[in-house]
Tab-separated table of C-alpha atoms in Angstrom:
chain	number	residue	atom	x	y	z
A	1	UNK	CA	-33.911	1.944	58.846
A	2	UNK	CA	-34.177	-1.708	59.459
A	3	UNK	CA	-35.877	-2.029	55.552
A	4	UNK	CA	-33.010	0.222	54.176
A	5	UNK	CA	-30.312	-1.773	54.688
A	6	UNK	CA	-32.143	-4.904	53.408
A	7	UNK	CA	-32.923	-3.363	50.290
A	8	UNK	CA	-29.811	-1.735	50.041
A	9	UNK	CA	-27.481	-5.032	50.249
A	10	UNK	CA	-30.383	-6.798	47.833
A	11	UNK	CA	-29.851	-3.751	45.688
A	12	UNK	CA	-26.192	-4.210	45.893
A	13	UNK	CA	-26.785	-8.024	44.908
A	14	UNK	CA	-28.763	-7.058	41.915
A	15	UNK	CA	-26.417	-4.675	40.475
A	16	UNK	CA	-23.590	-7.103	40.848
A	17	UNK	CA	-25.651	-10.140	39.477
A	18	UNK	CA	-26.388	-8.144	36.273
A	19	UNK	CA	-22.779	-6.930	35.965
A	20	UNK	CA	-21.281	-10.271	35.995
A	21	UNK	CA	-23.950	-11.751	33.552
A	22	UNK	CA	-23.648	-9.022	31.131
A	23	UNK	CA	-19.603	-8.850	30.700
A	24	UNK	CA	-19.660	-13.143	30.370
A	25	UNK	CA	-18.420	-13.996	26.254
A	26	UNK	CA	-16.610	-10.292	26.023
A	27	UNK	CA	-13.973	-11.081	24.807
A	28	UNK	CA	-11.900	-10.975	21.573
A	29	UNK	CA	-14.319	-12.086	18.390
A	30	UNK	CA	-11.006	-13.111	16.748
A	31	UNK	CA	-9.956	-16.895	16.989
A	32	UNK	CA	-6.564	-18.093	16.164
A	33	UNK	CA	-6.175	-21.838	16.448
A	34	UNK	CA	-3.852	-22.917	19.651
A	35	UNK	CA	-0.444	-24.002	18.021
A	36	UNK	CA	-1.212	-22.545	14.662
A	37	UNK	CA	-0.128	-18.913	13.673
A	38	UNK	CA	-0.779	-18.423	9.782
A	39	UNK	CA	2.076	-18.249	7.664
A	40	UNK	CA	2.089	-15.254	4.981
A	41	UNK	CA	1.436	-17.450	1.974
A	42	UNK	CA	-1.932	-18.905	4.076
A	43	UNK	CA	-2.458	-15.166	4.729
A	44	UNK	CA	-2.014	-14.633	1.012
A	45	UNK	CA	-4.625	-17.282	0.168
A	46	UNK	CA	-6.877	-15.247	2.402
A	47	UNK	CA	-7.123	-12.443	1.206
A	48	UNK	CA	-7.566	-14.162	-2.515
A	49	UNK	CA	-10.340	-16.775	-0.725
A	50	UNK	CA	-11.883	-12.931	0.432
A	51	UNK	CA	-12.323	-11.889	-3.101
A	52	UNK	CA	-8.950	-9.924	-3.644
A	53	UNK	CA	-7.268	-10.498	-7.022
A	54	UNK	CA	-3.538	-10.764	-6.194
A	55	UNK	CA	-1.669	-7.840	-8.474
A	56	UNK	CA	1.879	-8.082	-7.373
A	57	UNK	CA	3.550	-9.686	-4.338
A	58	UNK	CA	6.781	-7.805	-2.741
A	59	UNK	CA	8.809	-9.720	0.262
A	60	UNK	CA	10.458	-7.349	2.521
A	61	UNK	CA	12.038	-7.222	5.543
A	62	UNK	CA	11.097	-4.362	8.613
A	63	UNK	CA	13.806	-1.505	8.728
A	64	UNK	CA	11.967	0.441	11.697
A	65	UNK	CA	8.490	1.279	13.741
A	66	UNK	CA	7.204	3.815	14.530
A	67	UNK	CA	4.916	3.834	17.974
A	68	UNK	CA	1.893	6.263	17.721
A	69	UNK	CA	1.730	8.472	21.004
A	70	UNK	CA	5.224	8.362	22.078
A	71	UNK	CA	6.638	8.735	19.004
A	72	UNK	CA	9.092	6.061	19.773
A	73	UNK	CA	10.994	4.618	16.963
A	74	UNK	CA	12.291	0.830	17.065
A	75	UNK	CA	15.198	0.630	14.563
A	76	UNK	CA	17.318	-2.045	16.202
A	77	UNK	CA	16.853	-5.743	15.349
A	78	UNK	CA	14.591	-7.610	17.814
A	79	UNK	CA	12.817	-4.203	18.377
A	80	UNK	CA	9.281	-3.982	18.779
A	81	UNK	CA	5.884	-1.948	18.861
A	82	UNK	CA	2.697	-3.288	19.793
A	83	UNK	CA	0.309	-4.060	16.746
A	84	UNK	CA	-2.242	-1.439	18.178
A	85	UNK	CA	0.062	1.458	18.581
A	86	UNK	CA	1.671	1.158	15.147
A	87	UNK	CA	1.757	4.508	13.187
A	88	UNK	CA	4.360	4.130	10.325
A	89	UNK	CA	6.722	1.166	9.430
A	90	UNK	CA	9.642	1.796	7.201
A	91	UNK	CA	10.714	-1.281	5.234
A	92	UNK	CA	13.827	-2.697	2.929
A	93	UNK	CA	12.796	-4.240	-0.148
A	94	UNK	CA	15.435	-5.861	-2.249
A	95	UNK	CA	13.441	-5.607	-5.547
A	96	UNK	CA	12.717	-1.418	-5.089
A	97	UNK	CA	15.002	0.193	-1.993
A	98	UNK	CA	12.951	1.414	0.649
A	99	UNK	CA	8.789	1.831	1.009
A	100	UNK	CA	6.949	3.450	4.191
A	101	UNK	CA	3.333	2.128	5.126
A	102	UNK	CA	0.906	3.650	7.060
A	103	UNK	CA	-0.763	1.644	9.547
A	104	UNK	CA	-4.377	0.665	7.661
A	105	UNK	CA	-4.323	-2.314	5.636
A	106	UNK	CA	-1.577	-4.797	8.094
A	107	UNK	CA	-2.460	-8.135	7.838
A	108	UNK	CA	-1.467	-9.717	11.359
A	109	UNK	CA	-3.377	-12.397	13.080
A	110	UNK	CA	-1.338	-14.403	15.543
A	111	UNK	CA	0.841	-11.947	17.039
A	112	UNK	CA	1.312	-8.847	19.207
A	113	UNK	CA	4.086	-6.969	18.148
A	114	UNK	CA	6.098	-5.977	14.965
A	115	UNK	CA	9.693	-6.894	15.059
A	116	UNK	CA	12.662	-4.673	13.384
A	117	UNK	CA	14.230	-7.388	10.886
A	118	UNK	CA	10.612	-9.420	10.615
A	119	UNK	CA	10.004	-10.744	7.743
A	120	UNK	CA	6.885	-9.704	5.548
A	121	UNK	CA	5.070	-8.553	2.007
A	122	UNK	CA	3.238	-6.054	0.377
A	123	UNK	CA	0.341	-7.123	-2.085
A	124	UNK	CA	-0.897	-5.171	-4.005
A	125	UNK	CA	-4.973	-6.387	-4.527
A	126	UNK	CA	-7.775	-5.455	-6.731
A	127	UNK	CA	-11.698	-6.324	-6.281
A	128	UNK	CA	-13.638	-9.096	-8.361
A	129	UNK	CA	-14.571	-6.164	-10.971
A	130	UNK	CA	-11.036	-4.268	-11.313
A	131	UNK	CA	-12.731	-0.943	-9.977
A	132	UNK	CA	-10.298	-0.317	-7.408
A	133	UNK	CA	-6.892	-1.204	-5.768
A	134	UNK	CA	-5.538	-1.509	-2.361
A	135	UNK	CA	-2.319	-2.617	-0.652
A	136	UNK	CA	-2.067	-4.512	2.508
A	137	UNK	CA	0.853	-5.457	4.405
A	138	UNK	CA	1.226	-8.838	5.187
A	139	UNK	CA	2.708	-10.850	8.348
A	140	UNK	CA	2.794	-14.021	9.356
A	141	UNK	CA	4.612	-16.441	11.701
């Protein structure tokens, strides 16, 4: 009995030593320079410096959100959804009315949460070769 608890409190010492060790550096893989959140021309340049050819650009402005789960629907200025829990954002664009994106393809390092009446643009990107197209939507601070 005496042995048992020994081994069980070194046991116990182990299993905490190893679970400590192993969850050290965890964190995010994504750095965003203290002070600095990207603007959406540097997240522009990017996506270009990534390979993209830059198509067509399209400022816009966020009309409403639409929170995935809940089903929630931010539609007043100053509104927000978390970046995660996006599922559809409905935007004004002066040069064609109104566009809805899907979550995929949101360009938004820096931040947390999508604002009703944040500013932001659609480009529209091809590859080096011109074999396909994609849109993303861009933010920035």
């Amino acid at each position: 009995m005496k042995y048992l608890k020994k081994f069980a409190v070194i046991l116990c010492a182990a299993v905490l030593l190893l679970c400590m060790t192993s969850c050290a550096g965890a964190g995010s893989s994504i750095r965003v320079p203290k002070g600095h959140v990207p603007t959406i021309s540097e997240n522009i340049d990017t996506l270009r410096k990534s390979g993209y050819r830059i198509q067509r650009q399209h400022y816009c402005s966020v009309k409403s959100v639409l929170e995935t789960g809940t089903g929630y629907m931010a539609e007043l200025s100053g509104e927000s959804v978390s970046v995660g829990r996006v599922a559809r954002i409905t935007l004004t664009c002066p040069s064609h009315g109104m566009t809805v994106m899907s979550s995929p393809n949101i360009l938004y390092p820096g931040g947390s949460a999508i604002k009703v009446g944040q500013s932001c643009c659609i480009v529209t990107c091809t590859d080096q070769m011109g074999a396909y197209s994609v849109n993303f939507l861009v933010f920035g601070g």
